[in-house]
Amino acid sequence: MLTDTKKYVFTPQLKLIAYVLIALGVVGLGYGIFAYHGEHAHRLWANLLLNGVFFLGISMAAAFFISAHYLAWGGWFVVVKRIPEAIMGYLPIGAAILFAVLIFGQHDLYHWAHHGVVEEGAADYDPILAGKHGYLNNIFYYSRFILFVGALVFLAYLIRRNSIDSDNGNIADSVKFHKKNLVLVSIFIPIFAVYISVSAWDWLMSIDPHWYSTMYGWYVFASFWVTGIAVITLTTLHVKSKGYLKEVNVNHLHDLGKYMFAFSIFWTYVTYCQFMLIWYANIPEETIYFKHRFEHYKTLFFLVFILNFVLPFLILMSRDAKRNVVSLTAAACIIILGHFLDFYLMIMPGVLGDHAGFGILEICLPCLFIGILILVTHTRLGNAELINHNHPHLEESLHHEI
Amino acid sequence: MCWGLFSLGWTVWFGIGVWGLNKTVGWGWDITNFVWWIGIGHAGTLISAILLLFRQKWRTAVNRAAEAMTIFAVICAGLFPIFHMGRVWLAFFTIPYPNSRGPLWVNFNSPLLWDVFAISTYFTISLLFWYSGLIPDVASVRDRAKSKIAKMVYSIMSFGWTGSAKHWQRHEALSLVLAGLSTPLVLSVHTIVSFDFATSVIPGWHTTIFPPYFVAGAIFSGFAMVLTLMIITRKVLNLQDYITIGHIESMNKIIVLTGSIVGCAYLTELFTAWYSQNMYEQYAFMNRALGPYWWSYWGMMTCNVISPQLFWFPKLRRSVTFTFFMSIVINIGMWFERFVIIVTSIHRDYIPSSWANYSPTWVEISIYVGTIGLFFTAFLLFAKTLPVIAMAEVKAILKTSGEAQKKAHAASHHHADIHTSSSGSLHPTKP
């Protein structure tokens, strides 16, 4: 049984931090618009794409977290489930931002979107890209986005609504809402499974339009997923540190830690396999991707490997570390930073060649998105009870012990 | 099995020329069967190790039989590459050791050699895992054995187990270590099998998605074979109370999950072949779907991707007859998958003058049938002589998951309410 159902209050201090971050980000964005225009606009758009994709991916991962646990009849996650539900709130905003970036930045980001490449006889005609025109054309490209992202956002909205509604009635009614959500998540998961690959091709792989790798979709998914879990963990720890969520004990944290540990290894597995197979077969069309990154971004290339594999692996290896606030916080921060840099490596070399850098824009722009994410998440946390107290699996979660 | 043994002898005596392989299609049924059996051999360790990590208690109903199945499947798989070597008596050349053959060392750059290491390690750990789990149960059998000979044999096999606290403590520690070791092994074995293909430059073989997709496919086929075997076993040995419809349903859920992952991978490959605008890739996939072996491609698609989707319906998921039927369909589909990958990718060589077709000879068919015989013989011997259900492990979860216990618990619910809240770790201050 739940003992205390204190409502979450979004403290003015945290709100202030969020606003400061947003202000900082707006300044960075303004600087970017001012400094990188005309032929230098590539850099501005590349950064907007990076942040747009990265943060939308986090909220998609949060929605997937909810769906996967529902579908698998998970019990332990009930006490933390309002956290990913709150992060899901960023979905419609993130989708709108990314859609705008893909429309207005298309010319600067994607070579395939240039008119000449598919017109026979034009100066920059490219027979390979002309062959891909059936997939990489504006109508199909944008309608995919609207259709799939629209469906995911809508389903996530319904799942959240049912979850909140279930708190307002008695337990018998809540089973009805639970069953409704089971149906919704079983629609969500197949759409997500298909779109996670398609979105990786559309948003990221087509930046290097000649290059292809079948693993790419799952590789991007691994990055999204482990980052999403790190954000969920971090938010949970923060909320808990303010005196809420007493029901979330070390056993639940242990599970989140296990996820971060396991999926950091999974990310390494898919990344390594993709790299190794391309390196081993040594086919020029494929090796070009890594050759470029290896020659001009060597430090970053290895740094990503250290941040995303070596450190989380060593930090989270022991049982005690997965039950300790300090080590969990450290690992989550490292994972978020590492995967941000991983996405940086996916995008920048393709758009900017070897001219990418770390300046005011690169540092300030993520602040804008972090600020929005904090604002949305914590507002949503305050809008509903922190624990879905009518969830049928609540007791299992309260007595969770490993 | 005897016929298969005879055919193996025939192969050794006359050389692998008696198989249907030719210069273009150098891998045919042999490697298809090898990958098929290795895939089947994945379920056991997955159930024991990974489901243990995910705290899936239902695994205890089938883990023992699945582990045994793993071992027999790996034995069947191992036969194929060994006999494909031709001079099978020189098979030990694959082991790297300082030798008198001059500078003739194994090629450490070859994924085929990695396979030797991966599979032999997997086999060893799986065997140890299976046997160490058996020891307490063998001891129970020993204590109940009636004939003198049986008592003696079982007592040797149980290593003098007495069930003392010290024994249990060591047993638990060993199980944990072996579970930790075998978790990465489950992934590594099929990853390395996929490297056999993916490190090459053959269109249809060289694709980066192969490692995770092979692993998912292996789990998929492994669970199908577990279902095939367990549905028969539970019927014959009357184990309906131990292997319930709930267990079958859980396994069917894993089948629909892994089947869909495999389906996503098929479609990704197909899309990327077109998207690559690489004419060799495109041709390889056109040829799969519409070439001379089109039936195997569509057989694979139907059996592996489309038909498992029927398990979204709870009614079908909970039907034993339908599950048995589906498990056979999936076994066939996964065999087709390997045949598609291997034969259709290589039968159209880069130069049209080297194009060739392949069909197996009676020797290859007999060896394959022989391995199926070997597999079932071994499994039946196991079911006859050893406990097919992990008794000690089932006993351990009976208190928390047994129906009778749950009912008893529900009856005394009023007391239990106070009891759990005070004994739970949430409110340690309450008395």
PDB file of C-alpha atoms in Angstrom, chain A residues 230-349:
ATOM      1  CA  ALA A 230      20.273   7.400 -18.495  1.00  0.00           C
ATOM      2  CA  VAL A 231      17.924  10.411 -18.581  1.00  0.00           C
ATOM      3  CA  ILE A 232      15.208   8.439 -16.778  1.00  0.00           C
ATOM      4  CA  THR A 233      17.713   7.412 -14.110  1.00  0.00           C
ATOM      5  CA  LEU A 234      19.015  10.916 -13.662  1.00  0.00           C
ATOM      6  CA  THR A 235      15.524  12.404 -13.380  1.00  0.00           C
ATOM      7  CA  THR A 236      14.483   9.707 -10.910  1.00  0.00           C
ATOM      8  CA  LEU A 237      17.518  10.413  -8.761  1.00  0.00           C
ATOM      9  CA  HIS A 238      16.842  14.134  -8.836  1.00  0.00           C
ATOM     10  CA  VAL A 239      13.180  13.776  -7.880  1.00  0.00           C
ATOM     11  CA  LYS A 240      14.133  11.340  -5.147  1.00  0.00           C
ATOM     12  CA  SER A 241      16.782  13.682  -3.773  1.00  0.00           C
ATOM     13  CA  LYS A 242      14.059  16.294  -3.219  1.00  0.00           C
ATOM     14  CA  GLY A 243      12.293  13.963  -0.822  1.00  0.00           C
ATOM     15  CA  TYR A 244       9.767  12.438  -3.178  1.00  0.00           C
ATOM     16  CA  LEU A 245       9.411   8.868  -4.439  1.00  0.00           C
ATOM     17  CA  LYS A 246      10.363   7.163  -1.171  1.00  0.00           C
ATOM     18  CA  GLU A 247       8.945   3.979  -2.694  1.00  0.00           C
ATOM     19  CA  VAL A 248      11.749   3.940  -5.231  1.00  0.00           C
ATOM     20  CA  ASN A 249      14.467   2.092  -3.352  1.00  0.00           C
ATOM     21  CA  VAL A 250      17.857   0.697  -4.249  1.00  0.00           C
ATOM     22  CA  ASN A 251      16.273  -2.311  -5.916  1.00  0.00           C
ATOM     23  CA  HIS A 252      14.599  -0.176  -8.548  1.00  0.00           C
ATOM     24  CA  LEU A 253      17.769   1.819  -9.017  1.00  0.00           C
ATOM     25  CA  HIS A 254      19.656  -1.420  -9.388  1.00  0.00           C
ATOM     26  CA  ASP A 255      17.406  -2.348 -12.296  1.00  0.00           C
ATOM     27  CA  LEU A 256      17.948   0.989 -14.010  1.00  0.00           C
ATOM     28  CA  GLY A 257      21.674   0.558 -13.471  1.00  0.00           C
ATOM     29  CA  LYS A 258      21.531  -2.908 -15.012  1.00  0.00           C
ATOM     30  CA  TYR A 259      19.808  -1.472 -18.044  1.00  0.00           C
ATOM     31  CA  MET A 260      22.476   1.182 -18.473  1.00  0.00           C
ATOM     32  CA  PHE A 261      25.188  -1.418 -18.072  1.00  0.00           C
ATOM     33  CA  ALA A 262      23.607  -3.945 -20.424  1.00  0.00           C
ATOM     34  CA  PHE A 263      22.681  -1.535 -23.168  1.00  0.00           C
ATOM     35  CA  SER A 264      26.040   0.182 -23.053  1.00  0.00           C
ATOM     36  CA  ILE A 265      27.430  -3.233 -23.899  1.00  0.00           C
ATOM     37  CA  PHE A 266      24.755  -3.721 -26.532  1.00  0.00           C
ATOM     38  CA  TRP A 267      25.670  -0.387 -28.120  1.00  0.00           C
ATOM     39  CA  THR A 268      29.296  -1.445 -28.154  1.00  0.00           C
ATOM     40  CA  TYR A 269      28.350  -4.756 -29.697  1.00  0.00           C
ATOM     41  CA  VAL A 270      26.461  -3.284 -32.637  1.00  0.00           C
ATOM     42  CA  THR A 271      28.951  -0.461 -33.103  1.00  0.00           C
ATOM     43  CA  TYR A 272      31.897  -2.779 -33.053  1.00  0.00           C
ATOM     44  CA  CYS A 273      30.266  -5.307 -35.387  1.00  0.00           C
ATOM     45  CA  GLN A 274      29.392  -2.585 -37.863  1.00  0.00           C
ATOM     46  CA  PHE A 275      32.881  -1.152 -37.756  1.00  0.00           C
ATOM     47  CA  MET A 276      34.684  -4.478 -37.824  1.00  0.00           C
ATOM     48  CA  LEU A 277      32.716  -5.923 -40.732  1.00  0.00           C
ATOM     49  CA  ILE A 278      33.243  -2.828 -42.833  1.00  0.00           C
ATOM     50  CA  TRP A 279      36.914  -2.685 -41.935  1.00  0.00           C
ATOM     51  CA  TYR A 280      37.430  -6.388 -42.627  1.00  0.00           C
ATOM     52  CA  ALA A 281      35.669  -6.503 -45.997  1.00  0.00           C
ATOM     53  CA  ASN A 282      37.424  -3.279 -47.006  1.00  0.00           C
ATOM     54  CA  ILE A 283      34.979  -2.230 -49.724  1.00  0.00           C
ATOM     55  CA  PRO A 284      35.713   1.416 -50.637  1.00  0.00           C
ATOM     56  CA  GLU A 285      32.045   2.473 -50.807  1.00  0.00           C
ATOM     57  CA  GLU A 286      31.663   1.450 -47.180  1.00  0.00           C
ATOM     58  CA  THR A 287      35.034   2.216 -45.608  1.00  0.00           C
ATOM     59  CA  ILE A 288      34.794   5.855 -46.703  1.00  0.00           C
ATOM     60  CA  TYR A 289      32.478   6.529 -43.771  1.00  0.00           C
ATOM     61  CA  PHE A 290      34.968   5.421 -41.157  1.00  0.00           C
ATOM     62  CA  LYS A 291      38.032   6.602 -43.036  1.00  0.00           C
ATOM     63  CA  HIS A 292      36.749  10.151 -42.871  1.00  0.00           C
ATOM     64  CA  ARG A 293      35.920   9.955 -39.198  1.00  0.00           C
ATOM     65  CA  PHE A 294      39.115   8.212 -38.343  1.00  0.00           C
ATOM     66  CA  GLU A 295      41.361  10.682 -40.122  1.00  0.00           C
ATOM     67  CA  HIS A 296      39.804  13.960 -39.046  1.00  0.00           C
ATOM     68  CA  TYR A 297      38.061  13.080 -35.806  1.00  0.00           C
ATOM     69  CA  LYS A 298      40.369  10.509 -34.287  1.00  0.00           C
ATOM     70  CA  THR A 299      40.294  11.896 -30.744  1.00  0.00           C
ATOM     71  CA  LEU A 300      36.531  12.064 -30.741  1.00  0.00           C
ATOM     72  CA  PHE A 301      36.266   8.614 -32.280  1.00  0.00           C
ATOM     73  CA  PHE A 302      38.147   7.052 -29.381  1.00  0.00           C
ATOM     74  CA  LEU A 303      36.634   9.357 -26.790  1.00  0.00           C
ATOM     75  CA  VAL A 304      33.155   8.140 -27.747  1.00  0.00           C
ATOM     76  CA  PHE A 305      34.311   4.570 -27.294  1.00  0.00           C
ATOM     77  CA  ILE A 306      35.721   5.359 -23.848  1.00  0.00           C
ATOM     78  CA  LEU A 307      32.675   7.332 -22.694  1.00  0.00           C
ATOM     79  CA  ASN A 308      30.094   4.927 -24.038  1.00  0.00           C
ATOM     80  CA  PHE A 309      31.753   1.646 -23.269  1.00  0.00           C
ATOM     81  CA  VAL A 310      34.848   1.638 -21.101  1.00  0.00           C
ATOM     82  CA  LEU A 311      33.650   3.983 -18.357  1.00  0.00           C
ATOM     83  CA  PRO A 312      30.043   2.750 -17.957  1.00  0.00           C
ATOM     84  CA  PHE A 313      31.357  -0.801 -18.088  1.00  0.00           C
ATOM     85  CA  LEU A 314      33.885  -0.245 -15.330  1.00  0.00           C
ATOM     86  CA  ILE A 315      31.710   2.030 -13.195  1.00  0.00           C
ATOM     87  CA  LEU A 316      28.574  -0.109 -13.262  1.00  0.00           C
ATOM     88  CA  MET A 317      30.170  -3.532 -13.129  1.00  0.00           C
ATOM     89  CA  SER A 318      29.636  -4.308  -9.455  1.00  0.00           C
ATOM     90  CA  ARG A 319      26.334  -4.825  -7.706  1.00  0.00           C
ATOM     91  CA  ASP A 320      27.084  -2.102  -5.188  1.00  0.00           C
ATOM     92  CA  ALA A 321      27.733   0.473  -7.894  1.00  0.00           C
ATOM     93  CA  LYS A 322      24.307  -0.120  -9.403  1.00  0.00           C
ATOM     94  CA  ARG A 323      22.741   0.588  -6.016  1.00  0.00           C
ATOM     95  CA  ASN A 324      24.739   3.723  -5.308  1.00  0.00           C
ATOM     96  CA  VAL A 325      23.506   7.210  -6.148  1.00  0.00           C
ATOM     97  CA  VAL A 326      26.936   8.663  -6.897  1.00  0.00           C
ATOM     98  CA  SER A 327      28.071   5.997  -9.313  1.00  0.00           C
ATOM     99  CA  LEU A 328      24.684   5.897 -11.040  1.00  0.00           C
ATOM    100  CA  THR A 329      24.707   9.668 -11.500  1.00  0.00           C
ATOM    101  CA  ALA A 330      28.245   9.613 -12.821  1.00  0.00           C
ATOM    102  CA  ALA A 331      27.508   6.794 -15.264  1.00  0.00           C
ATOM    103  CA  ALA A 332      24.291   8.416 -16.487  1.00  0.00           C
ATOM    104  CA  CYS A 333      26.022  11.747 -17.131  1.00  0.00           C
ATOM    105  CA  ILE A 334      28.896  10.050 -18.935  1.00  0.00           C
ATOM    106  CA  ILE A 335      26.473   8.060 -21.089  1.00  0.00           C
ATOM    107  CA  ILE A 336      24.448  11.136 -22.034  1.00  0.00           C
ATOM    108  CA  LEU A 337      27.559  13.096 -22.956  1.00  0.00           C
ATOM    109  CA  GLY A 338      29.110  10.148 -24.797  1.00  0.00           C
ATOM    110  CA  HIS A 339      26.062   9.482 -26.907  1.00  0.00           C
ATOM    111  CA  PHE A 340      25.653  13.162 -27.693  1.00  0.00           C
ATOM    112  CA  LEU A 341      29.181  13.054 -29.078  1.00  0.00           C
ATOM    113  CA  ASP A 342      28.314   9.846 -30.909  1.00  0.00           C
ATOM    114  CA  PHE A 343      25.517  11.657 -32.728  1.00  0.00           C
ATOM    115  CA  TYR A 344      27.915  14.548 -33.322  1.00  0.00           C
ATOM    116  CA  LEU A 345      30.180  12.086 -35.098  1.00  0.00           C
ATOM    117  CA  MET A 346      27.302  10.742 -37.170  1.00  0.00           C
ATOM    118  CA  ILE A 347      26.241  14.178 -38.388  1.00  0.00           C
ATOM    119  CA  MET A 348      29.120  16.649 -38.493  1.00  0.00           C
ATOM    120  CA  PRO A 349      31.609  14.918 -40.819  1.00  0.00           C
TER     121      PRO A 349
END
